[in-house]
Coordinates of C-alpha atoms and ligand atoms in Angstrom, one line a residue:
Chain A
M17 CA 119.6 115.1 66.3
R18 CA 117.1 116.9 68.4
K19 CA 114.3 116.5 65.8
Q20 CA 114.9 112.9 65.4
N21 CA 114.6 112.4 69.1
K22 CA 111.3 114.2 69.1
G23 CA 109.9 112.1 66.3
K24 CA 110.9 108.9 68.1
K25 CA 109.2 110.0 71.3
L26 CA 106.0 110.7 69.4
L27 CA 106.2 107.2 67.9
W28 CA 106.6 105.6 71.4
N29 CA 103.7 107.7 72.7
I30 CA 101.5 106.4 69.8
A31 CA 102.7 102.9 70.6
F32 CA 101.6 103.5 74.2
V33 CA 98.1 104.4 73.1
F34 CA 97.9 101.3 70.9
V35 CA 99.1 99.1 73.8
L36 CA 96.3 100.6 76.0
I37 CA 93.7 99.9 73.3
G38 CA 95.1 96.4 72.8
L39 CA 94.9 95.7 76.5
G40 CA 91.3 96.9 76.6
F41 CA 90.4 94.8 73.6
F42 CA 92.1 91.8 75.2
I43 CA 90.0 92.2 78.4
Y44 CA 86.9 92.5 76.3
R45 CA 87.8 89.3 74.4
A46 CA 88.7 87.4 77.5
S47 CA 85.3 88.3 79.0
L48 CA 83.5 87.1 75.9
R49 CA 85.2 83.8 76.3
I50 CA 83.7 83.3 79.8
N51 CA 80.3 84.4 78.5
Y52 CA 80.2 87.6 80.4
S53 CA 77.5 90.0 79.3
W54 CA 78.7 93.5 79.9
N55 CA 76.1 95.9 81.2
W56 CA 77.6 99.3 81.5
R57 CA 74.3 101.0 81.2
A58 CA 73.2 100.4 84.7
V59 CA 76.5 101.6 86.2
P60 CA 75.7 105.4 86.2
S61 CA 72.7 104.7 88.3
Y62 CA 74.9 103.3 91.0
I63 CA 76.5 106.7 91.2
V64 CA 73.5 109.0 90.8
Y65 CA 70.0 108.2 89.8
H66 CA 66.9 110.0 89.1
S67 CA 64.3 109.4 91.8
I68 CA 60.7 110.0 91.2
K69 CA 58.3 110.5 94.1
K70 CA 54.6 110.4 93.8
I71 CA 52.8 113.1 95.6
D72 CA 49.3 112.8 97.1
S73 CA 47.0 115.6 98.1
P74 CA 46.6 115.8 101.9
V75 CA 43.1 117.2 101.6
N76 CA 40.0 117.4 99.5
G77 CA 40.0 120.7 97.6
V78 CA 40.4 122.7 94.4
V79 CA 43.6 123.5 92.5
L80 CA 44.3 127.2 92.4
G81 CA 47.3 127.0 90.2
H82 CA 50.8 125.6 89.5
S83 CA 53.9 127.6 89.1
K84 CA 57.6 127.2 89.9
D85 CA 57.2 123.6 91.1
T86 CA 54.5 124.6 93.5
L87 CA 51.0 123.4 93.4
T88 CA 48.5 125.5 95.3
I89 CA 45.4 123.8 96.6
K90 CA 42.5 125.4 98.4
S91 CA 40.9 122.9 100.7
L92 CA 37.2 122.6 101.3
N93 CA 37.5 124.6 104.5
D94 CA 39.3 127.4 102.7
K95 CA 42.8 126.6 103.8
I96 CA 45.5 127.4 101.2
I97 CA 48.0 124.5 100.9
K98 CA 51.2 124.7 98.9
L99 CA 52.8 121.5 97.7
K100 CA 56.2 121.0 96.1
V101 CA 55.2 119.2 92.9
E102 CA 57.4 119.4 89.8
H103 CA 55.2 117.7 87.3
T104 CA 51.4 117.7 87.4
K105 CA 48.6 117.3 84.9
L106 CA 46.2 119.3 87.0
K107 CA 45.1 122.7 86.0
K108 CA 43.4 125.6 87.8
G109 CA 40.0 124.6 88.9
D110 CA 40.5 120.9 89.0
K111 CA 39.1 119.1 91.9
V112 CA 41.4 116.8 94.0
G113 CA 40.4 114.3 96.6
K114 CA 42.3 113.4 99.8
N115 CA 45.2 111.0 99.1
E116 CA 44.6 111.3 95.4
S117 CA 47.8 111.6 93.4
V118 CA 48.4 115.1 92.2
G119 CA 51.6 114.5 90.3
F120 CA 55.2 113.7 91.0
D121 CA 58.5 115.2 92.1
S122 CA 61.8 114.1 90.7
H123 CA 65.3 114.7 91.8
Y124 CA 68.8 113.3 91.6
Q125 CA 69.9 111.1 94.4
A126 CA 73.3 109.7 95.3
G127 CA 73.6 106.1 94.3
P128 CA 75.3 103.5 96.6
L129 CA 78.7 104.0 95.0
L130 CA 78.7 107.8 95.4
M131 CA 77.5 107.3 99.0
G132 CA 80.4 104.9 99.5
L133 CA 82.8 107.4 97.9
I134 CA 81.6 110.2 100.2
M135 CA 82.0 107.9 103.2
T136 CA 85.5 107.0 102.1
L137 CA 86.3 110.7 101.7
K138 CA 84.9 111.5 105.2
I139 CA 86.6 108.7 107.0
S140 CA 89.9 109.4 105.2
L141 CA 89.8 113.1 106.0
A142 CA 89.0 112.4 109.7
S143 CA 91.8 109.9 109.8
I144 CA 94.3 112.1 108.0
I145 CA 93.8 114.8 110.6
M146 CA 94.3 112.4 113.4
A147 CA 97.2 110.7 111.7
L148 CA 98.9 114.1 111.3
I149 CA 98.5 114.9 114.9
I150 CA 99.8 111.5 116.0
G151 CA 102.6 111.6 113.5
F152 CA 103.8 115.0 114.5
I153 CA 103.8 114.3 118.2
T154 CA 105.5 110.9 117.9
G155 CA 107.9 112.2 115.3
L156 CA 109.0 114.9 117.8
M157 CA 109.1 112.3 120.6
R158 CA 111.2 110.0 118.4
I159 CA 114.0 112.6 118.2
S160 CA 113.7 113.8 121.8
N161 CA 116.6 113.4 124.2
N162 CA 114.3 112.1 126.9
P163 CA 114.5 108.3 126.9
L164 CA 110.9 107.9 128.1
L165 CA 109.4 109.9 125.2
K166 CA 111.9 108.4 122.7
N167 CA 111.3 104.8 123.8
L168 CA 107.5 105.2 123.8
A169 CA 107.7 106.6 120.2
V170 CA 110.0 103.8 119.0
T171 CA 107.8 101.1 120.6
Y172 CA 104.7 102.5 119.0
I173 CA 106.3 102.9 115.6
E174 CA 107.8 99.4 115.6
L175 CA 104.6 97.7 116.8
I176 CA 102.5 99.4 114.2
R177 CA 104.9 98.8 111.4
G178 CA 105.3 95.2 112.4
T179 CA 101.7 94.1 112.4
P180 CA 99.1 94.0 109.6
L181 CA 96.7 96.8 109.3
L182 CA 93.7 94.4 109.1
V183 CA 94.6 92.9 112.5
Q184 CA 95.0 96.4 113.9
I185 CA 91.6 97.3 112.7
F186 CA 90.1 94.3 114.4
I187 CA 92.0 95.1 117.7
V188 CA 90.9 98.8 117.7
Y189 CA 87.3 97.9 116.7
F190 CA 86.7 95.0 119.0
F191 CA 89.0 95.8 121.9
I192 CA 89.6 99.5 122.2
G193 CA 86.4 100.5 120.5
T194 CA 84.4 98.4 122.9
I195 CA 86.2 99.7 126.0
F196 CA 85.7 103.3 125.0
N197 CA 82.4 102.7 123.4
M198 CA 83.5 104.1 120.0
T199 CA 81.2 104.3 117.1
R200 CA 82.1 102.3 114.0
F201 CA 83.2 105.5 112.2
I202 CA 85.4 106.7 115.0
A203 CA 86.9 103.3 115.6
G204 CA 87.6 102.9 111.9
A205 CA 89.1 106.4 111.4
F206 CA 91.1 106.0 114.6
A207 CA 92.5 102.6 113.6
L208 CA 93.6 104.0 110.2
A209 CA 95.1 107.1 111.9
V210 CA 97.1 105.0 114.4
F211 CA 98.5 103.0 111.5
E212 CA 99.4 105.8 109.1
G213 CA 100.5 107.9 112.1
A214 CA 103.5 105.6 112.6
Y215 CA 104.6 106.2 109.0
I216 CA 104.0 109.9 109.2
A217 CA 106.1 110.0 112.4
E218 CA 109.0 108.5 110.5
I219 CA 108.5 111.0 107.6
I220 CA 108.4 113.9 110.0
R221 CA 111.5 112.6 111.9
A222 CA 113.4 112.3 108.6
G223 CA 112.3 115.7 107.5
I224 CA 113.4 117.4 110.8
Q225 CA 116.7 115.6 110.8
S226 CA 117.3 116.6 107.2
I227 CA 117.4 120.3 108.2
A228 CA 121.0 121.3 108.7
K229 CA 122.1 121.6 112.4
G230 CA 123.3 125.2 111.7
Q231 CA 119.6 126.3 111.5
T232 CA 119.0 125.3 115.0
E233 CA 122.3 126.7 116.3
A234 CA 121.7 130.0 114.6
S235 CA 118.2 130.2 116.2
L236 CA 119.5 129.2 119.6
A237 CA 122.2 131.8 119.4
L238 CA 119.5 134.4 118.7
G239 CA 117.8 133.4 122.0
M240 CA 114.9 131.4 120.5
N241 CA 113.4 128.5 122.5
Y242 CA 112.7 125.0 121.4
F243 CA 109.1 125.6 120.5
Q244 CA 109.9 128.8 118.5
I245 CA 112.7 127.0 116.6
M246 CA 110.4 124.1 115.7
R247 CA 107.5 126.4 114.7
Y248 CA 109.3 129.0 112.7
I249 CA 112.6 127.5 111.5
I250 CA 112.6 123.7 111.4
M251 CA 109.0 122.7 110.6
P252 CA 108.4 125.1 107.7
Q253 CA 111.5 123.8 106.0
A254 CA 111.0 120.2 107.0
I255 CA 107.4 120.0 105.8
K256 CA 108.3 121.5 102.5
R257 CA 110.9 118.8 102.1
V258 CA 108.6 115.9 103.1
L259 CA 105.5 117.1 101.3
P260 CA 105.8 114.5 98.5
A261 CA 106.3 111.7 101.1
L262 CA 103.3 113.0 103.1
A263 CA 101.1 113.1 100.0
G264 CA 102.1 109.6 99.2
Q265 CA 101.1 108.5 102.8
F266 CA 97.7 110.2 102.4
I267 CA 97.2 108.4 99.2
S268 CA 98.1 105.1 100.9
L269 CA 95.6 106.0 103.7
I270 CA 92.8 106.5 101.2
K271 CA 93.5 103.1 99.6
D272 CA 93.9 101.4 103.0
S273 CA 90.5 102.7 104.1
S274 CA 89.0 100.0 101.9
L275 CA 90.0 97.6 104.6
L276 CA 87.4 99.2 106.9
S277 CA 84.7 97.5 104.9
I278 CA 85.6 94.5 107.1
I279 CA 84.1 96.2 110.2
S280 CA 80.9 97.1 108.2
I281 CA 81.6 100.7 107.4
T282 CA 79.9 101.3 104.1
E283 CA 82.7 103.0 102.4
L284 CA 83.4 102.7 98.7
T285 CA 84.6 99.1 98.8
K286 CA 81.8 97.8 100.9
A287 CA 79.3 99.7 98.7
G288 CA 80.9 98.0 95.7
R289 CA 80.4 94.6 97.3
E290 CA 76.8 95.4 98.1
V291 CA 76.0 96.6 94.6
V292 CA 77.7 93.5 93.1
S293 CA 75.6 91.2 95.3
S294 CA 72.4 92.8 94.2
T295 CA 73.2 93.1 90.5
F296 CA 75.1 90.7 88.2
S297 CA 77.8 93.1 87.0
P298 CA 80.9 92.5 89.2
F299 CA 83.3 93.5 86.4
E300 CA 81.7 96.9 85.7
V301 CA 81.2 97.6 89.4
W302 CA 84.8 96.8 90.4
F303 CA 86.2 98.8 87.5
T304 CA 84.0 101.7 88.5
V305 CA 85.1 101.4 92.1
A306 CA 88.7 101.4 91.1
A307 CA 88.1 104.4 88.9
L308 CA 86.5 106.3 91.8
Y309 CA 89.5 105.5 94.1
F310 CA 91.8 106.7 91.4
I311 CA 90.0 110.0 91.0
L312 CA 90.5 110.6 94.7
T313 CA 94.1 109.7 94.8
Y314 CA 95.0 111.4 91.5
T315 CA 93.3 114.6 92.6
L316 CA 95.4 114.5 95.8
S317 CA 98.5 113.9 93.8
L318 CA 97.7 116.8 91.5
L319 CA 97.1 119.0 94.5
D320 CA 100.5 118.0 96.0
G321 CA 102.2 118.9 92.7
Y322 CA 100.5 122.3 92.7
I323 CA 101.5 123.0 96.3
E324 CA 105.0 121.9 95.7
R325 CA 105.3 124.2 92.7
R326 CA 103.9 127.1 94.7
L327 CA 106.3 126.5 97.5
A328 CA 109.2 126.3 95.1
Q329 CA 108.6 129.8 94.0
D330 CA 109.9 131.2 97.3
E331 CA 113.7 130.8 97.6
Chain I
M20 CA 139.8 141.8 143.0
N21 CA 136.0 142.2 143.0
E22 CA 136.2 145.6 141.2
N23 CA 138.4 144.1 138.5
K24 CA 135.8 141.3 137.9
E25 CA 133.0 143.8 137.4
E26 CA 134.4 145.2 134.2
F27 CA 134.9 141.8 132.6
I28 CA 131.9 141.0 130.5
I29 CA 133.1 137.4 129.8
T30 CA 135.0 135.4 132.3
A31 CA 135.9 131.8 131.6
E32 CA 137.5 129.9 134.4
N33 CA 139.2 126.5 134.0
V34 CA 136.9 125.3 131.2
C35 CA 137.3 121.7 130.2
K36 CA 135.5 119.9 127.4
T37 CA 135.9 116.3 126.2
F38 CA 133.7 115.2 123.3
P39 CA 132.0 111.8 123.5
N40 CA 134.5 110.4 121.0
G41 CA 137.3 111.1 123.5
V42 CA 138.7 114.3 121.9
K43 CA 139.9 116.7 124.6
A44 CA 138.9 119.9 122.8
L45 CA 139.4 122.3 125.8
R46 CA 141.9 121.7 128.6
D47 CA 141.6 124.2 131.4
V48 CA 140.9 127.3 129.4
S49 CA 140.7 130.6 131.3
L50 CA 140.1 133.9 129.6
S51 CA 138.6 137.2 130.7
V52 CA 137.3 139.8 128.2
K53 CA 136.7 143.4 129.1
K54 CA 133.6 145.3 128.0
G55 CA 134.3 146.8 124.6
E56 CA 137.3 144.7 124.0
V57 CA 138.1 142.9 120.8
V58 CA 139.7 139.6 121.3
V59 CA 140.9 137.5 118.4
I60 CA 141.5 133.8 118.8
I61 CA 144.1 132.2 116.5
G62 CA 145.5 128.7 116.3
A63 CA 145.9 125.7 114.2
S64 CA 143.0 123.7 112.9
G65 CA 141.5 121.5 115.6
S66 CA 143.1 123.5 118.4
G67 CA 139.7 124.2 120.0
K68 CA 138.9 127.7 118.9
T69 CA 135.4 127.0 117.7
T70 CA 134.6 124.8 120.7
F71 CA 135.7 127.5 123.1
L72 CA 133.7 130.2 121.3
R73 CA 130.6 128.0 121.3
T74 CA 130.9 127.5 125.1
I75 CA 130.4 131.2 125.6
N76 CA 126.8 131.1 124.5
Q77 CA 126.5 127.4 125.5
L78 CA 126.0 125.9 122.0
E79 CA 128.6 123.6 123.5
Y80 CA 128.2 122.5 127.2
V81 CA 131.3 122.2 129.3
D82 CA 132.4 119.3 131.5
S83 CA 133.9 121.5 134.2
G84 CA 134.8 125.1 134.9
R85 CA 132.7 128.2 134.9
I86 CA 131.8 130.8 132.3
I87 CA 130.3 134.1 133.4
V88 CA 128.7 136.2 130.7
D89 CA 127.4 139.6 131.7
G90 CA 127.2 138.6 135.3
Q91 CA 125.4 135.3 134.7
D92 CA 127.0 131.9 135.1
V93 CA 126.0 130.2 131.9
T94 CA 127.3 126.9 133.0
D95 CA 124.8 126.9 135.9
P96 CA 121.8 124.8 134.9
K97 CA 119.5 127.3 136.6
T98 CA 120.5 130.1 134.3
N99 CA 118.0 131.2 131.7
L100 CA 120.1 130.6 128.6
T101 CA 117.8 132.1 126.1
K102 CA 118.1 135.5 127.9
V103 CA 121.9 135.4 127.9
R104 CA 122.0 134.2 124.3
A105 CA 119.9 137.1 123.2
E106 CA 122.7 139.3 124.5
V107 CA 125.3 137.4 122.6
G108 CA 125.2 137.6 118.8
M109 CA 127.0 134.9 116.8
V110 CA 128.1 134.8 113.2
F111 CA 128.9 131.4 111.8
Q112 CA 131.3 130.2 109.1
H113 CA 128.4 128.9 107.0
F114 CA 126.1 131.9 107.6
N115 CA 123.1 129.7 108.7
V116 CA 120.6 132.2 107.3
F117 CA 117.0 131.0 107.2
P118 CA 116.4 129.9 103.6
H119 CA 112.6 129.9 103.8
M120 CA 112.4 133.6 104.7
S121 CA 113.1 136.9 102.9
V122 CA 116.1 138.8 104.0
L123 CA 114.0 141.2 105.9
N124 CA 112.1 138.5 107.8
N125 CA 115.4 136.8 108.6
V126 CA 116.3 139.9 110.6
I127 CA 112.9 140.6 112.0
L128 CA 112.0 137.1 113.3
A129 CA 114.1 136.9 116.5
Q130 CA 113.4 140.5 117.4
T131 CA 109.7 139.8 117.5
L132 CA 110.0 136.4 119.2
V133 CA 112.7 137.1 121.7
K134 CA 112.8 140.8 122.2
K135 CA 109.0 141.1 121.8
R136 CA 109.3 144.1 119.6
S137 CA 106.3 145.0 117.4
K138 CA 106.5 144.1 113.8
K139 CA 106.9 147.7 112.8
E140 CA 109.6 148.4 115.3
A141 CA 111.4 145.3 114.3
E142 CA 111.2 146.2 110.7
E143 CA 112.7 149.6 111.4
V144 CA 115.6 148.1 113.3
A145 CA 116.1 145.5 110.6
L146 CA 116.3 148.1 107.9
E147 CA 118.8 150.1 110.0
F148 CA 121.2 147.2 110.2
L149 CA 120.6 145.9 106.7
N150 CA 121.6 149.4 105.6
K151 CA 124.6 149.3 107.9
V152 CA 125.9 146.1 106.3
G153 CA 125.0 147.4 102.9
I154 CA 122.3 145.0 101.8
A155 CA 119.1 146.8 102.3
D156 CA 118.3 146.7 98.6
K157 CA 118.0 142.9 98.9
R158 CA 115.4 143.0 101.7
D159 CA 112.8 141.1 99.8
D160 CA 115.1 138.5 98.2
Y161 CA 115.4 135.0 99.5
P162 CA 118.8 133.9 100.7
G163 CA 119.0 131.3 97.9
N164 CA 119.4 134.1 95.4
L165 CA 122.3 135.8 97.3
S166 CA 126.0 135.3 97.1
G167 CA 127.9 134.0 100.2
G168 CA 129.1 137.4 101.0
Q169 CA 125.6 138.8 100.9
Q170 CA 124.3 136.0 103.0
Q171 CA 126.9 136.7 105.6
R172 CA 125.9 140.3 105.7
V173 CA 122.3 139.2 106.4
A174 CA 123.6 137.0 109.2
I175 CA 125.5 139.9 110.7
A176 CA 122.5 142.2 110.5
R177 CA 120.3 139.5 112.0
A178 CA 122.7 139.2 115.0
L179 CA 123.2 143.0 115.4
A180 CA 119.4 143.7 115.3
M181 CA 119.2 142.0 118.7
N182 CA 121.4 144.8 120.1
P183 CA 123.8 142.3 121.6
Q184 CA 126.4 143.3 124.2
I185 CA 128.8 140.8 122.7
M186 CA 129.4 139.5 119.2
L187 CA 131.1 136.2 118.5
F188 CA 132.5 135.5 115.0
D189 CA 133.6 132.0 114.1
E190 CA 135.6 132.2 110.9
A191 CA 133.0 134.5 109.3
T192 CA 135.0 134.8 106.1
S193 CA 136.4 131.3 105.7
A194 CA 133.6 130.1 103.5
L195 CA 133.6 133.1 101.2
D196 CA 135.0 133.7 97.8
P197 CA 138.2 135.8 98.1
E198 CA 136.7 138.9 96.6
M199 CA 133.9 138.8 99.3
V200 CA 136.3 138.6 102.2
G201 CA 137.3 142.2 102.3
G202 CA 133.8 143.6 102.6
I203 CA 132.9 141.4 105.6
L204 CA 136.2 142.2 107.3
D205 CA 135.5 145.9 106.8
I206 CA 132.1 145.5 108.5
M207 CA 133.8 143.7 111.4
K208 CA 136.5 146.4 111.8
R209 CA 133.8 149.1 111.8
L210 CA 132.0 147.2 114.6
A211 CA 135.2 146.8 116.5
S212 CA 135.8 150.5 116.4
E213 CA 132.3 151.2 117.6
G214 CA 133.0 149.6 120.9
I215 CA 131.0 146.4 120.9
T216 CA 132.7 143.5 122.7
M217 CA 133.9 141.0 120.2
V218 CA 135.4 137.6 120.3
V219 CA 136.6 136.6 116.8
V220 CA 138.0 133.3 115.6
T221 CA 139.8 133.9 112.3
H222 CA 142.7 133.0 110.1
E223 CA 142.9 136.5 108.8
M224 CA 146.1 137.8 110.4
G225 CA 145.6 141.2 108.9
F226 CA 142.4 141.6 110.7
A227 CA 143.9 140.4 114.0
R228 CA 146.8 142.8 113.7
E229 CA 144.6 145.8 112.9
A230 CA 141.4 145.3 115.0
A231 CA 142.4 143.2 118.0
D232 CA 143.0 144.6 121.4
R233 CA 144.4 141.2 122.4
I234 CA 145.2 138.1 120.5
V235 CA 144.7 134.6 122.1
F236 CA 146.7 131.8 120.7
M237 CA 145.3 128.3 121.3
D238 CA 146.9 125.0 120.7
H239 CA 145.7 121.5 121.5
G240 CA 142.8 122.8 123.6
Q241 CA 144.9 125.1 125.6
I242 CA 145.5 128.8 125.6
I243 CA 149.2 129.2 125.1
E244 CA 149.6 132.9 124.9
I245 CA 147.5 136.0 125.3
D246 CA 149.1 139.3 124.2
T247 CA 148.7 142.5 122.2
P248 CA 149.0 142.2 118.4
D249 CA 152.3 143.9 118.5
N250 CA 153.8 141.5 120.9
V251 CA 152.3 138.4 119.3
F252 CA 153.5 139.2 115.8
K253 CA 156.9 140.7 116.8
N254 CA 158.0 139.0 120.0
A255 CA 156.0 135.8 120.5
K256 CA 157.1 134.2 123.7
S257 CA 156.3 130.5 123.0
E258 CA 158.0 128.4 120.4
R259 CA 154.6 127.0 119.3
L260 CA 153.2 130.4 118.5
R261 CA 156.3 131.3 116.5
Q262 CA 156.0 128.1 114.6
F263 CA 152.3 128.7 113.9
L264 CA 153.0 132.2 112.7
S265 CA 155.8 131.2 110.5
Q266 CA 153.5 128.6 108.9
I267 CA 150.8 131.0 108.0
L268 CA 152.5 134.3 107.4
Ligands
ATP424 N1 130.9 117.7 117.8 C1 132.2 117.1 117.9 N2 132.3 115.8 118.2 C2 133.5 115.3 118.4 N3 134.7 116.0 118.2 C3 134.6 117.3 117.9 C4 133.3 117.9 117.8 N4 133.6 119.2 117.4 C5 134.9 119.4 117.4 N5 135.5 118.2 117.7 C6 137.0 118.0 117.8 O1 137.5 118.9 118.8 C7 138.7 119.4 118.4 C8 138.6 121.0 118.4 O2 137.7 121.3 117.4 P1 137.4 122.8 117.0 O3 136.3 122.8 116.0 O4 137.1 123.6 118.3 O5 138.7 123.3 116.4 P2 139.0 124.7 115.7 O6 140.2 125.3 116.4 O7 137.8 125.5 115.6 O8 139.5 124.2 114.2 P3 139.3 124.9 112.8 O9 140.3 125.9 112.6 O10 139.5 123.7 111.9 O11 137.9 125.3 112.8 C9 139.0 118.9 117.1 O12 139.9 117.8 117.3 C10 137.7 118.4 116.6 O13 137.9 117.3 115.7
MG425 MG1 136.6 126.2 113.9

């Protein structure tokens, strides 16, 4: 019985691989039909490219030698000048004139997509931190007995959840951002944080409320105060419980950050658009952009799995 | 009159409590407990035993009446409740140990936070009481790996480590497997003989008979009878108490 099951599973897994291959082939064939000429070769250079810089001599002089990427020149008035030059054809004793090329330097440079990815990472991180703070505070306000705090939290959460993120981004950028003179980056990160914060508040609230009342009562009976109970008893248990939901929210945030391209933040999506408009490879570029997003979100999801497993070891 | 009051460590006067759903859980309950006394509260399910016990450390607020604990009126909004609560240990039916901490840390935490003891001192005290309840060998385990009886021992050690003047027990053995009950009752009897003030809600009549100085019988939110174990079990005055005893004995 067991064995048979195993064999069947393997069969289905093989079928899965075939379906994937089939889908890939289908996309390829479909693109042939619209006369699309694939050009994957250029794609890596959108991520990193090898840049070559010509280097000119600043003075008239004589080459003393070249070692370890450094070219040493003695100028006519006996000044020793060291230049960083990786590749040169000059040898010791060669004469060089001012502004004459002495060789070139090459290095790897981040392409537009990688720059975009880094921007996405930066703005997501900034916004996750803000969203966590907002979410924690409003989550606690939401379950407070004080009607002022509670109503404020409910109003915020309902307003945010009831309006589109894109519209919120416009409001924060054009209205709040203008009033407080925010940079594009801050306004963008803040808009995202305000949006995701509302969801995080609900996650935190649910997490706290899922911890049995007896935990709070036992802590109160020991003489602990509200802050101590939250800090040492409720939060550690609640966060552990809501970690998967929080990780999901962070993943949403990373994906939602693509909407910030609308206020001209050159994150991954905007970078993709720019590359597409200057090349003629929309398919390759968008597939690559998707893959880069996926790498970010999947890493996060692996990290979450790891932390959950670590935490599960206690208890 | 005044002199008499001094030796009472708990004084409840005309305590009334109605829950938001309309249930009158306490109707004019008055009870005084002397220092070192062991008072056992018995009564049918829903008679208000738990509710009354919880008003002593104000896990349940009262609608009217006063409760003086160790000279402090806990029903007065100006009273610093955390201070009074640190003097009153409580053991719950469902243990309520902290699942995310080792046994040792369960007992250490409130000592360091509330009593401001150093980590080292708190650990020494913790081990003393873990030893006392016979569970020091589990100090590094997490509660999830312990039996109910073992968890209740941890909960008792956690309360005792605060060196409380008063211990409240709310059906501390009701959620335990039968073979675990005896061990916990033995610990409670030992505590009773050591002179700590105890208010115990229990259905264990054997314990009440053996350990109680006085037994309080509650019914429908009222105290019907307060007397010594001998009198309660042999010459109960009220019909309701006799009925209750005949049902459970
Ligand atoms: N939080 C609450 N909200 C509403 N009603 C409650 C609440 N707690 C208790 N009650 C009601 O108050 C009454 C007294 O309850 P209490 O728990 O004090 O009884 P008890 O004597 O401890 O009973 P048991 O032996 O079953 O534990 C019961 O009718 C109960 O249903
Ligand atoms: Mg009860």
